[in-house]
Short mmCIF file of N, CA, C and O in Angstrom, two decimals:
data_model
loop_
_atom_site.label_atom_id
_atom_site.label_comp_id
_atom_site.label_asym_id
_atom_site.label_seq_id
_atom_site.Cartn_x
_atom_site.Cartn_y
_atom_site.Cartn_z
N MET A 37 -9.85 25.14 -20.93
CA MET A 37 -8.89 24.29 -20.38
C MET A 37 -8.69 24.64 -18.88
O MET A 37 -8.66 25.79 -18.52
N SER A 38 -8.44 23.65 -18.11
CA SER A 38 -8.22 23.87 -16.73
C SER A 38 -6.79 24.39 -16.41
O SER A 38 -5.84 24.04 -17.13
N VAL A 39 -6.69 25.15 -15.39
CA VAL A 39 -5.38 25.63 -14.96
C VAL A 39 -4.50 24.48 -14.51
O VAL A 39 -3.25 24.52 -14.64
N LYS A 40 -5.14 23.36 -14.09
CA LYS A 40 -4.36 22.23 -13.54
C LYS A 40 -3.50 21.62 -14.71
O LYS A 40 -2.43 21.11 -14.46
N VAL A 41 -3.95 21.71 -15.92
CA VAL A 41 -3.20 21.19 -17.05
C VAL A 41 -1.90 21.92 -17.22
O VAL A 41 -0.85 21.35 -17.39
N TYR A 42 -1.97 23.22 -17.15
CA TYR A 42 -0.79 24.08 -17.22
C TYR A 42 0.14 23.94 -16.10
O TYR A 42 1.35 23.91 -16.24
N GLU A 43 -0.47 23.75 -14.91
CA GLU A 43 0.39 23.55 -13.64
C GLU A 43 1.15 22.24 -13.75
O GLU A 43 2.27 22.12 -13.44
N GLY A 44 0.43 21.19 -14.26
CA GLY A 44 1.11 19.92 -14.48
C GLY A 44 2.26 20.00 -15.51
O GLY A 44 3.29 19.41 -15.29
N ALA A 45 1.99 20.71 -16.61
CA ALA A 45 3.02 20.90 -17.62
C ALA A 45 4.18 21.67 -17.05
O ALA A 45 5.37 21.38 -17.33
N LEU A 46 3.91 22.67 -16.26
CA LEU A 46 4.98 23.51 -15.70
C LEU A 46 5.83 22.67 -14.74
O LEU A 46 7.04 22.70 -14.76
N GLU A 47 5.12 21.82 -13.90
CA GLU A 47 5.79 20.97 -12.91
C GLU A 47 6.75 19.92 -13.74
O GLU A 47 7.81 19.74 -13.35
N GLN A 48 6.19 19.44 -14.78
CA GLN A 48 6.95 18.46 -15.61
C GLN A 48 8.18 19.12 -16.24
O GLN A 48 9.30 18.56 -16.25
N ALA A 49 8.04 20.32 -16.71
CA ALA A 49 9.11 21.07 -17.28
C ALA A 49 10.18 21.36 -16.24
O ALA A 49 11.43 21.29 -16.51
N LYS A 50 9.79 21.72 -15.04
CA LYS A 50 10.78 21.95 -13.97
C LYS A 50 11.54 20.69 -13.61
O LYS A 50 12.81 20.68 -13.49
N ASN A 51 10.80 19.60 -13.56
CA ASN A 51 11.41 18.32 -13.27
C ASN A 51 12.44 17.92 -14.38
O ASN A 51 13.53 17.33 -14.08
N ASP A 52 12.04 18.08 -15.61
CA ASP A 52 12.93 17.78 -16.73
C ASP A 52 14.20 18.68 -16.69
O ASP A 52 15.34 18.22 -16.89
N LEU A 53 13.99 19.91 -16.41
CA LEU A 53 15.15 20.87 -16.33
C LEU A 53 16.12 20.45 -15.22
O LEU A 53 17.28 20.46 -15.38
N GLU A 54 15.54 20.02 -14.02
CA GLU A 54 16.41 19.56 -12.97
C GLU A 54 17.20 18.34 -13.34
O GLU A 54 18.40 18.22 -13.00
N TRP A 55 16.53 17.41 -14.05
CA TRP A 55 17.24 16.17 -14.48
C TRP A 55 18.32 16.54 -15.44
O TRP A 55 19.44 15.99 -15.33
N ILE A 56 18.01 17.39 -16.40
CA ILE A 56 19.02 17.81 -17.38
C ILE A 56 20.19 18.42 -16.71
O ILE A 56 21.38 18.20 -17.00
N THR A 57 19.91 19.29 -15.76
CA THR A 57 20.98 19.99 -14.99
C THR A 57 21.88 18.99 -14.27
O THR A 57 23.09 19.04 -14.32
N ARG A 58 21.25 17.96 -13.64
CA ARG A 58 22.04 16.93 -12.96
C ARG A 58 22.91 16.11 -13.88
O ARG A 58 24.11 15.91 -13.69
N GLU A 59 22.30 15.79 -15.03
CA GLU A 59 23.07 14.99 -16.07
C GLU A 59 24.24 15.83 -16.64
O GLU A 59 25.31 15.32 -16.86
N PHE A 60 23.97 17.07 -16.85
CA PHE A 60 24.99 18.03 -17.39
C PHE A 60 26.12 18.06 -16.39
O PHE A 60 27.35 18.01 -16.76
N GLU A 61 25.87 18.20 -15.12
CA GLU A 61 26.95 18.32 -14.13
C GLU A 61 27.76 16.98 -14.09
O GLU A 61 28.99 17.07 -13.91
N LYS A 62 27.05 15.92 -14.16
CA LYS A 62 27.74 14.60 -14.16
C LYS A 62 28.72 14.50 -15.41
O LYS A 62 29.87 14.09 -15.24
N LEU A 63 28.25 14.90 -16.52
CA LEU A 63 29.06 14.87 -17.76
C LEU A 63 30.20 15.88 -17.67
O LEU A 63 31.28 15.61 -18.11
N ARG A 64 29.96 17.04 -17.09
CA ARG A 64 31.04 18.04 -16.91
C ARG A 64 32.15 17.53 -16.06
O ARG A 64 33.29 17.66 -16.32
N THR A 65 31.72 16.89 -14.92
CA THR A 65 32.67 16.34 -14.01
C THR A 65 33.48 15.21 -14.68
O THR A 65 34.70 15.13 -14.56
N ARG A 66 32.78 14.36 -15.45
CA ARG A 66 33.44 13.29 -16.19
C ARG A 66 34.41 13.82 -17.19
O ARG A 66 35.55 13.30 -17.37
N LYS A 67 34.01 14.88 -17.88
CA LYS A 67 34.87 15.53 -18.87
C LYS A 67 36.16 16.05 -18.21
O LYS A 67 37.27 15.83 -18.75
N GLU A 68 36.02 16.68 -17.04
CA GLU A 68 37.23 17.24 -16.35
C GLU A 68 38.13 16.03 -15.92
O GLU A 68 39.41 16.19 -16.09
N LEU A 69 37.55 14.99 -15.46
CA LEU A 69 38.33 13.91 -15.04
C LEU A 69 39.11 13.24 -16.24
O LEU A 69 40.33 12.93 -16.07
N LEU A 70 38.44 13.13 -17.35
CA LEU A 70 39.09 12.63 -18.52
C LEU A 70 40.17 13.49 -19.09
O LEU A 70 41.24 13.05 -19.54
N GLU A 71 39.90 14.81 -19.03
CA GLU A 71 40.95 15.79 -19.45
C GLU A 71 42.23 15.68 -18.57
O GLU A 71 43.34 15.66 -19.06
N ASN A 72 41.98 15.51 -17.24
CA ASN A 72 43.11 15.39 -16.31
C ASN A 72 43.87 14.08 -16.59
O ASN A 72 45.10 14.07 -16.56
N PHE A 73 43.10 13.02 -16.81
CA PHE A 73 43.70 11.71 -17.11
C PHE A 73 44.56 11.77 -18.39
O PHE A 73 45.68 11.30 -18.39
N LEU A 74 44.00 12.39 -19.41
CA LEU A 74 44.79 12.50 -20.67
C LEU A 74 46.01 13.37 -20.48
O LEU A 74 47.03 13.08 -21.04
N GLY A 75 45.89 14.45 -19.74
CA GLY A 75 46.96 15.36 -19.54
C GLY A 75 48.08 14.63 -18.76
O GLY A 75 49.22 14.93 -19.02
N ALA A 76 47.77 13.73 -17.87
CA ALA A 76 48.76 13.03 -17.09
C ALA A 76 49.36 11.92 -17.92
O ALA A 76 50.56 11.59 -17.84
N LEU A 77 48.54 11.16 -18.69
CA LEU A 77 49.06 10.02 -19.46
C LEU A 77 49.83 10.35 -20.67
O LEU A 77 50.72 9.62 -21.10
N THR A 78 49.48 11.41 -21.36
CA THR A 78 50.09 11.75 -22.64
C THR A 78 51.63 11.85 -22.57
O THR A 78 52.35 11.20 -23.28
N PRO A 79 52.18 12.65 -21.60
CA PRO A 79 53.62 12.68 -21.51
C PRO A 79 54.24 11.33 -21.09
O PRO A 79 55.33 10.98 -21.57
N LEU A 80 53.54 10.65 -20.25
CA LEU A 80 54.03 9.36 -19.78
C LEU A 80 54.15 8.39 -21.01
O LEU A 80 55.23 7.76 -21.20
N ILE A 81 53.14 8.32 -21.82
CA ILE A 81 53.17 7.44 -23.00
C ILE A 81 54.28 7.88 -23.96
O ILE A 81 54.97 7.03 -24.52
N SER A 82 54.43 9.13 -24.13
CA SER A 82 55.49 9.69 -25.01
C SER A 82 56.82 9.28 -24.52
O SER A 82 57.69 8.79 -25.30
N ASN A 83 57.07 9.38 -23.19
CA ASN A 83 58.36 8.95 -22.64
C ASN A 83 58.52 7.46 -22.77
O ASN A 83 59.62 6.99 -23.00
N LEU A 84 57.49 6.64 -22.55
CA LEU A 84 57.60 5.19 -22.73
C LEU A 84 57.89 4.79 -24.15
O LEU A 84 58.63 3.82 -24.38
N ASN A 85 57.35 5.55 -25.06
CA ASN A 85 57.67 5.27 -26.48
C ASN A 85 59.17 5.50 -26.76
O ASN A 85 59.75 4.76 -27.52
N LEU A 86 59.74 6.54 -26.15
CA LEU A 86 61.16 6.78 -26.36
C LEU A 86 62.03 5.63 -25.76
O LEU A 86 63.05 5.31 -26.30
N VAL A 87 61.59 5.08 -24.62
CA VAL A 87 62.29 3.99 -24.04
C VAL A 87 62.14 2.78 -24.83
O VAL A 87 63.19 1.94 -25.00
N ASP A 88 60.97 2.42 -25.35
CA ASP A 88 60.79 1.27 -26.17
C ASP A 88 61.49 1.31 -27.47
O ASP A 88 61.93 0.28 -27.99
N ASP A 89 61.74 2.47 -28.01
CA ASP A 89 62.32 2.65 -29.35
C ASP A 89 63.52 3.60 -29.17
O ASP A 89 63.47 4.74 -29.50
N PRO A 90 64.66 3.09 -28.67
CA PRO A 90 65.81 3.96 -28.40
C PRO A 90 66.38 4.60 -29.65
O PRO A 90 66.94 5.62 -29.69
N ALA A 91 66.10 4.01 -30.86
CA ALA A 91 66.57 4.58 -32.08
C ALA A 91 65.91 5.94 -32.37
O ALA A 91 66.44 6.71 -33.17
N ALA A 92 64.79 6.14 -31.72
CA ALA A 92 64.04 7.37 -32.00
C ALA A 92 64.67 8.57 -31.28
O ALA A 92 64.45 9.73 -31.65
N SER A 93 65.50 8.31 -30.26
CA SER A 93 66.13 9.46 -29.52
C SER A 93 67.43 9.82 -30.18
O SER A 93 68.26 8.94 -30.60
N PRO A 94 67.72 11.15 -30.21
CA PRO A 94 69.00 11.57 -30.87
C PRO A 94 70.27 11.06 -30.15
O PRO A 94 71.30 10.87 -30.72
N GLU A 95 70.17 10.82 -28.80
CA GLU A 95 71.35 10.37 -28.02
C GLU A 95 71.72 9.01 -28.51
O GLU A 95 72.91 8.73 -28.67
N SER A 96 70.79 8.15 -28.71
CA SER A 96 71.11 6.80 -29.12
C SER A 96 71.68 6.76 -30.53
O SER A 96 72.43 5.90 -30.92
N ALA A 97 71.22 7.70 -31.40
CA ALA A 97 71.73 7.66 -32.73
C ALA A 97 73.22 7.86 -32.77
O ALA A 97 73.93 7.31 -33.64
N ALA A 98 73.69 8.73 -31.91
CA ALA A 98 75.21 9.00 -31.84
C ALA A 98 75.95 7.69 -31.49
O ALA A 98 77.02 7.37 -31.97
N HIS A 99 75.38 6.91 -30.61
CA HIS A 99 76.05 5.69 -30.11
C HIS A 99 75.93 4.57 -31.18
O HIS A 99 76.82 3.66 -31.23
N GLU A 100 74.97 4.61 -32.05
CA GLU A 100 74.77 3.56 -32.98
C GLU A 100 75.41 3.78 -34.31
O GLU A 100 75.38 2.93 -35.18
N ALA A 101 76.01 4.96 -34.53
CA ALA A 101 76.60 5.31 -35.80
C ALA A 101 77.87 4.44 -36.01
O ALA A 101 78.64 4.19 -35.06
N PRO A 102 78.04 3.82 -37.16
CA PRO A 102 79.15 2.93 -37.36
C PRO A 102 80.49 3.76 -37.29
O PRO A 102 80.54 4.88 -37.77
N ALA A 103 81.49 3.12 -36.75
CA ALA A 103 82.79 3.80 -36.63
C ALA A 103 83.54 3.63 -38.03
O ALA A 103 83.48 2.59 -38.60
N LEU A 104 84.17 4.70 -38.29
CA LEU A 104 84.96 4.68 -39.56
C LEU A 104 86.29 3.92 -39.32
O LEU A 104 86.94 4.20 -38.33
N GLN A 105 86.62 2.96 -40.15
CA GLN A 105 87.83 2.28 -39.96
C GLN A 105 88.82 2.76 -41.09
O GLN A 105 88.49 2.88 -42.19
N GLU A 106 90.00 3.07 -40.57
CA GLU A 106 90.99 3.55 -41.54
C GLU A 106 91.72 2.28 -42.03
O GLU A 106 92.04 1.33 -41.35
N GLY A 107 92.19 2.41 -43.31
CA GLY A 107 92.92 1.36 -43.67
C GLY A 107 93.18 0.52 -44.72
O GLY A 107 93.71 -0.26 -45.14
#
């Protein structure tokens, strides 16, 4: 077999590795952005849920308790 065959295979492997490295870096960056996005939105959504459902908060439960009537 000619050395050219091995050189071609080696060059293709290097190109593949470079492509995989670029794709990996893109995905790593995307992962970091999504983690930051989730980290910022999770507390916001939790707070919005409390505003939408005031019965879920302990403060509102005290205001909504029926008053006892004597008599």
